Coordinates of C-alpha atoms in Angstrom, one line a residue:
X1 CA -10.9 15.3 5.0
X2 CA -9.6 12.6 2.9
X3 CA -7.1 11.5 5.0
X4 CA -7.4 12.0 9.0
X5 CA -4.5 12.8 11.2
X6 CA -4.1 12.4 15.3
X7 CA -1.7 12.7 18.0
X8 CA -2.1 10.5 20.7
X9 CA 0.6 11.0 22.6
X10 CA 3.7 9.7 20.9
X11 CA 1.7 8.0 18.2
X12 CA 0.8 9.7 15.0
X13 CA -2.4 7.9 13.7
X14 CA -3.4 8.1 9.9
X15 CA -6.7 7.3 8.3
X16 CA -7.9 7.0 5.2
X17 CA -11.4 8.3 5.2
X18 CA -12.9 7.5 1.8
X19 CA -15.1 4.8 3.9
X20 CA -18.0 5.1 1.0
X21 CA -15.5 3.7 -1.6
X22 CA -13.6 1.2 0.8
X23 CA -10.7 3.7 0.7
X24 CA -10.4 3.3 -2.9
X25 CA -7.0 5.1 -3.4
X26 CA -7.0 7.8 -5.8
X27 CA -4.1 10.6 -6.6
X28 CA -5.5 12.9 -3.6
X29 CA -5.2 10.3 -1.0
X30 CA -2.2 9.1 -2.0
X31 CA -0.6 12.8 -2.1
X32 CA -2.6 13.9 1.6
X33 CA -0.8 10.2 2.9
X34 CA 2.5 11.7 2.4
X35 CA 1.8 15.1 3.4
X36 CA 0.0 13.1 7.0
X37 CA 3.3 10.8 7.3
X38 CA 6.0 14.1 6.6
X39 CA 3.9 15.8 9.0
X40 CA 4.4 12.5 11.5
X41 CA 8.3 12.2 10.6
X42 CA 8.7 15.9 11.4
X43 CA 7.3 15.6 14.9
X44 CA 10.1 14.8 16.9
X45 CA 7.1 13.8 20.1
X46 CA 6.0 11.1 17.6
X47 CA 8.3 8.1 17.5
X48 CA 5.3 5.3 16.2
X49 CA 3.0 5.8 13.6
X50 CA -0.4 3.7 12.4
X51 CA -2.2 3.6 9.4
X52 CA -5.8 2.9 9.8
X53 CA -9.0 3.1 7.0
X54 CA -12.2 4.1 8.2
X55 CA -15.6 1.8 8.4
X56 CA -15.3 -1.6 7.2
X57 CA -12.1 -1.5 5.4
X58 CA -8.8 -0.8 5.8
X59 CA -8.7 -0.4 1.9
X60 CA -9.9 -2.2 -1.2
X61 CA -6.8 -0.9 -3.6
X62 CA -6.7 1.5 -6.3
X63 CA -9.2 4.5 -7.5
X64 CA -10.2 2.5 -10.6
X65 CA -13.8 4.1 -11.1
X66 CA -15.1 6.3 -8.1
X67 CA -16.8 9.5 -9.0
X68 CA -13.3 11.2 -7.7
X69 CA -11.1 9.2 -9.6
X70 CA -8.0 11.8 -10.5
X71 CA -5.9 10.0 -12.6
X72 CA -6.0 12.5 -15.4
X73 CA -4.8 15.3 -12.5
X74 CA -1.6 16.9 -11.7
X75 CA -0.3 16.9 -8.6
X76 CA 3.4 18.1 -6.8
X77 CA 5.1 15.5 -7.2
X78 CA 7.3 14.0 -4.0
X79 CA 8.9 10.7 -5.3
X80 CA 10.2 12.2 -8.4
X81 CA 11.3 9.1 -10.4
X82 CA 9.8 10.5 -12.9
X83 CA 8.2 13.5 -14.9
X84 CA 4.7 15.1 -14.4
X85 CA 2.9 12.6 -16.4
X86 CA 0.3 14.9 -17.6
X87 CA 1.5 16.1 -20.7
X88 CA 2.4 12.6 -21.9
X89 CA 1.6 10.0 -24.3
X90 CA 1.0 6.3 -24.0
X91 CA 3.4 4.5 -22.1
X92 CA 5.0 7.0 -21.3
X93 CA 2.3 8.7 -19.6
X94 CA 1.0 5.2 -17.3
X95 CA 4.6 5.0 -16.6
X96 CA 5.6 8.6 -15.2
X97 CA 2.4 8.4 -13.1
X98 CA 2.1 5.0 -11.5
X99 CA 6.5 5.6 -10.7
X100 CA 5.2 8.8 -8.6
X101 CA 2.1 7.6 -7.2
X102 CA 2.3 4.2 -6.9
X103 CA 6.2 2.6 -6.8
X104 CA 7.9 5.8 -5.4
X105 CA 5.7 6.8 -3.3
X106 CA 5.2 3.3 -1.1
X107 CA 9.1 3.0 -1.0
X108 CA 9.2 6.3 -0.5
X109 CA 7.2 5.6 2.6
X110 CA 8.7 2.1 3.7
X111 CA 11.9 4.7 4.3
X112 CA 10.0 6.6 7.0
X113 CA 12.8 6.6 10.1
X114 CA 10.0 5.8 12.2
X115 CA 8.2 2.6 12.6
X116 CA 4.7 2.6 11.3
X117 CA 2.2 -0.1 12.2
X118 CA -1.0 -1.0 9.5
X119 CA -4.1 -1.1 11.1
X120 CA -6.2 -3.6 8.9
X121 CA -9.7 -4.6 9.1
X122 CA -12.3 -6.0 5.9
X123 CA -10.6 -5.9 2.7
X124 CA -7.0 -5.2 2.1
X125 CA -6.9 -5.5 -1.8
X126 CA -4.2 -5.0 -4.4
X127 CA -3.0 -1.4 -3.5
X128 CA -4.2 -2.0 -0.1
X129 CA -1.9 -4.7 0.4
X130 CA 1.0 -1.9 -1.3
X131 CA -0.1 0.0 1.4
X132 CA 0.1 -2.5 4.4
X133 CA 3.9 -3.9 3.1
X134 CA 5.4 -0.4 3.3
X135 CA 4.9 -0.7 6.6
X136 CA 6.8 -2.1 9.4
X137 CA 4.2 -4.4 11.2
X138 CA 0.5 -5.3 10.5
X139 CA -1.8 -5.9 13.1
X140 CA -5.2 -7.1 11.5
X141 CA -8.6 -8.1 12.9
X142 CA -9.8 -11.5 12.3
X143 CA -12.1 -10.7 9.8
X144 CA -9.5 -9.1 7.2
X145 CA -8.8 -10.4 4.1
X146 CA -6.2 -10.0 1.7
X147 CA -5.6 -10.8 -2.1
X148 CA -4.2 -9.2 -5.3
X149 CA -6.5 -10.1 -8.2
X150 CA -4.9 -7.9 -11.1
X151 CA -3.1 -11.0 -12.8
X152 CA -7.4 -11.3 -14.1
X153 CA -6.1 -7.8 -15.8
X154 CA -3.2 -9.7 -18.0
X155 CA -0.7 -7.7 -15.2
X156 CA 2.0 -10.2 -13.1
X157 CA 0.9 -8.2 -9.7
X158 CA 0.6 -4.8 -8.5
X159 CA 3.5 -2.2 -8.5
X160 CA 5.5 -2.6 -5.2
X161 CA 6.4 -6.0 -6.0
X162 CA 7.0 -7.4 -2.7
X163 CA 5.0 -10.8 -2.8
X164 CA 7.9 -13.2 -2.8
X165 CA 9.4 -11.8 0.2
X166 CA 6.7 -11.0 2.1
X167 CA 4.7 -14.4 1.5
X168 CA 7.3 -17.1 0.3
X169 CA 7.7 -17.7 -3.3
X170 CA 5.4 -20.7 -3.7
X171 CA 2.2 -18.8 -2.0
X172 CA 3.0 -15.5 -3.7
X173 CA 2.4 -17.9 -6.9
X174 CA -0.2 -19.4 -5.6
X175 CA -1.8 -15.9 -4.0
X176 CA -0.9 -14.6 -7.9
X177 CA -2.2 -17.5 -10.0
X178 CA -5.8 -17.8 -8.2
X179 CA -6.3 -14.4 -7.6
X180 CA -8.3 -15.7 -4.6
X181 CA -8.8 -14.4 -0.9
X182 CA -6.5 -15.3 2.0
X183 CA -7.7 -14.6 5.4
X184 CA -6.0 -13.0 8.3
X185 CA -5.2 -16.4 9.6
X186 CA -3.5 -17.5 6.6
X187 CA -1.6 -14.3 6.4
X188 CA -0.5 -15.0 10.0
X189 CA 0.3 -18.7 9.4
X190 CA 2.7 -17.2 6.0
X191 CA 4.5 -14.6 7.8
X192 CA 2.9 -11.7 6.5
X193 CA 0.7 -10.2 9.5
X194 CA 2.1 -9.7 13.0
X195 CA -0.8 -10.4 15.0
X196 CA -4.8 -11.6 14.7
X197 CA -7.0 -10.0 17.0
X198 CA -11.0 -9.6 17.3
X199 CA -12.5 -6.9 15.4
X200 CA -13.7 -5.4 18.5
X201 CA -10.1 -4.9 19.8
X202 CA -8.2 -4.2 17.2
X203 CA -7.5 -0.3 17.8
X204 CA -6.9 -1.5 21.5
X205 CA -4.1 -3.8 20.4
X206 CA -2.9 -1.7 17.9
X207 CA -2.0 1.4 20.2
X208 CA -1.5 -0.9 23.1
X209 CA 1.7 -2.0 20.3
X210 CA 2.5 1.4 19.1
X211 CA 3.1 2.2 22.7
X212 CA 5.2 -0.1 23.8
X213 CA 7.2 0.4 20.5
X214 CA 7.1 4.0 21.4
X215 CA 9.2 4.0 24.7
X216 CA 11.9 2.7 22.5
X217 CA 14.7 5.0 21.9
X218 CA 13.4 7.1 18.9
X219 CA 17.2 6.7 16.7
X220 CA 17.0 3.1 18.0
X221 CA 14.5 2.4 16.5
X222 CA 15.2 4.1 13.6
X223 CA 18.8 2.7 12.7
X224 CA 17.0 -1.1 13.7
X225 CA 14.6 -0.4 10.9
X226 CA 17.1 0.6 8.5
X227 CA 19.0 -2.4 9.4
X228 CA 16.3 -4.6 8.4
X229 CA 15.1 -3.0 5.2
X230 CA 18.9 -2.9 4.0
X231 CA 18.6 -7.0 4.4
X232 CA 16.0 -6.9 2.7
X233 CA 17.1 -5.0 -0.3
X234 CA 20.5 -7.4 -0.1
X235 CA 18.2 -10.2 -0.5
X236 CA 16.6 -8.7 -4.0
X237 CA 13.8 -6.9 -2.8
X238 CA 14.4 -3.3 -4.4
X239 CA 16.1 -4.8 -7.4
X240 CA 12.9 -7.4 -7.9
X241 CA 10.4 -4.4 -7.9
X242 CA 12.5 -2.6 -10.8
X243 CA 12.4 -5.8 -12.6
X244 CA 9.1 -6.2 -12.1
X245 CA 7.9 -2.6 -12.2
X246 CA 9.0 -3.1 -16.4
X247 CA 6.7 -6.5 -16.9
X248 CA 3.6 -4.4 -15.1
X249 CA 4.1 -2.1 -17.9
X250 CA 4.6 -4.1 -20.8
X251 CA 1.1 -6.0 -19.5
X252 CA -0.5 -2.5 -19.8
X253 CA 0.9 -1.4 -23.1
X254 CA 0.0 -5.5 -24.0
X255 CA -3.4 -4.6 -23.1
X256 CA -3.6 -0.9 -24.6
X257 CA -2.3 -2.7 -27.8
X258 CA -4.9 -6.0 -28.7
X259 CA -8.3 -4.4 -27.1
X260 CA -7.5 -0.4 -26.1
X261 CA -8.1 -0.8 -22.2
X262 CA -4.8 -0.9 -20.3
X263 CA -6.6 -2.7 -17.2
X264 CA -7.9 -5.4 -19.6
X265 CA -11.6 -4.9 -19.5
X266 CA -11.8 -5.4 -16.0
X267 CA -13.9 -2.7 -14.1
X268 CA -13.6 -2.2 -10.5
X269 CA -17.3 -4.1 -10.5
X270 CA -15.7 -7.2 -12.3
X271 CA -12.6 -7.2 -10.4
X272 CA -15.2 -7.3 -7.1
X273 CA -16.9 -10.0 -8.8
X274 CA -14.4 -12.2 -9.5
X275 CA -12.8 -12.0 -6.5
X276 CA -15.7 -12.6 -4.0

């Protein structure tokens, strides 16, 4: 399966299993991670959930070139920001899609009344790091890694915007201007990640974590998180996405326009090359 989902006990645990590609997100992920986490929310006996990759990574971004790459599909939609973007044209088309599959459906998640805890280990890249800011805490092994390299595509960041809250202003700039790595330690030192542990222990930690959280009380917790993420949308963090959301496009329709490649001649090889 695509995507792997367990109970154990009052924790819901959620895996990406596309280990081959580094959990290279394409539309059929994305869409089996929100049936996995409406399955999760529905459970009243879950209260904590945690989103894991399989094998090395926790996940190295976007489905840019796998074999499986579905971009071209259509799916049933959940965010619905937008229409089926199939049957469209141009902008039009990159638009209705990446609202669904990409904007909507990480805010989407980052609304689930539970908390959810990311589980990162190896690369957590681009879309990965989307992944890992919809949720609630990160817990990440000390040999993770972090960046988002798509400013080498001619595009100011990826589509849930979140850098400047999440990292700061001046080291979202600098994260966004170098396109370079930063290491669990960094992303520790910045804010970003909850807690550093070895490799070895991370699952240990993580559930060790999910169960204390768990013997919260379930509405609790969920009016706590709310609390929080209405701050944060108070302090410009929904509003910044929507801005932003419209400069990712015009970089892609920039692109389309002076050399027909929306992604700006950068392959999922390059972009591993340039980033290493």
């Amino acid at each position: 399966m695509i995507v792997e989902y367990e109970r154990r006990g009052p924790v819901a645990v959620v895996t990406m299993n596309r280990p081959e590609y580094r959990n290279a997100q394409n539309s059929a992920m994305t869409y089996a991670l929100d049936e996995a986490f409406t399955r999760a929310v529905d459970d009243r006996e879950v209260s904590v959930l945690v989103l894991a990759g399989a094998g090395k990574h926790f996940s190295a971004g976007h489905d840019i070139g796998t074999p499986e790459r579905d971009a071209d599909q259509s799916f049933p939609r959940r965010a619905v920001l937008w229409w089926d973007h199939t049957g469209c044209e141009g902008a039009d088309r990159r638009f209705a899609r990446e609202s669904e599959v990409y904007l909507g459906m990480c805010r989407r998640w980052r609304e689930i009344p539970k908390p959810v805890i990311a589980m990162v280990q190896g690369a957590c890249v681009a879309g990965g790091l989307m992944l890992a800011w919809a949720c609630d805490v990160i817990v990440a092994s000390e040999d993770a890694f972090f960046s988002d390299p798509v400013v080498r595509m001619g595009i100011p960041g990826v589509e849930y915007f979140a850098h400047p809250w999440v990292l700061g202003p001046r080291r979202a700039k600098e994260v966004l201007f170098t396109g370079e790595r930063f290491s669990a330690a960094q992303a520790y030192e910045w804010g970003m990640v909850n807690r550093v542990v070895p490799r070895d222990s991370l699952e240990d930690e993580t559930l060790a974590l999910a169960a204390k959280i768990a013997a919260m009380p379930q509405f609790g917790l969920a009016l706590a998180k709310k609390a929080v993420n209405q701050a944060e949308d108070l302090m410009g963090l929904r509003a910044g996405m929507d801005s932003v959301f419209g400069l990712h496009h015009l970089a892609h329709a920039h692109n389309a326009e002076v050399s027909a490649d929306p992604l700006g001649g950068m392959d999922a090889r390059a972009m591993k090359a340039a980033g290493q």
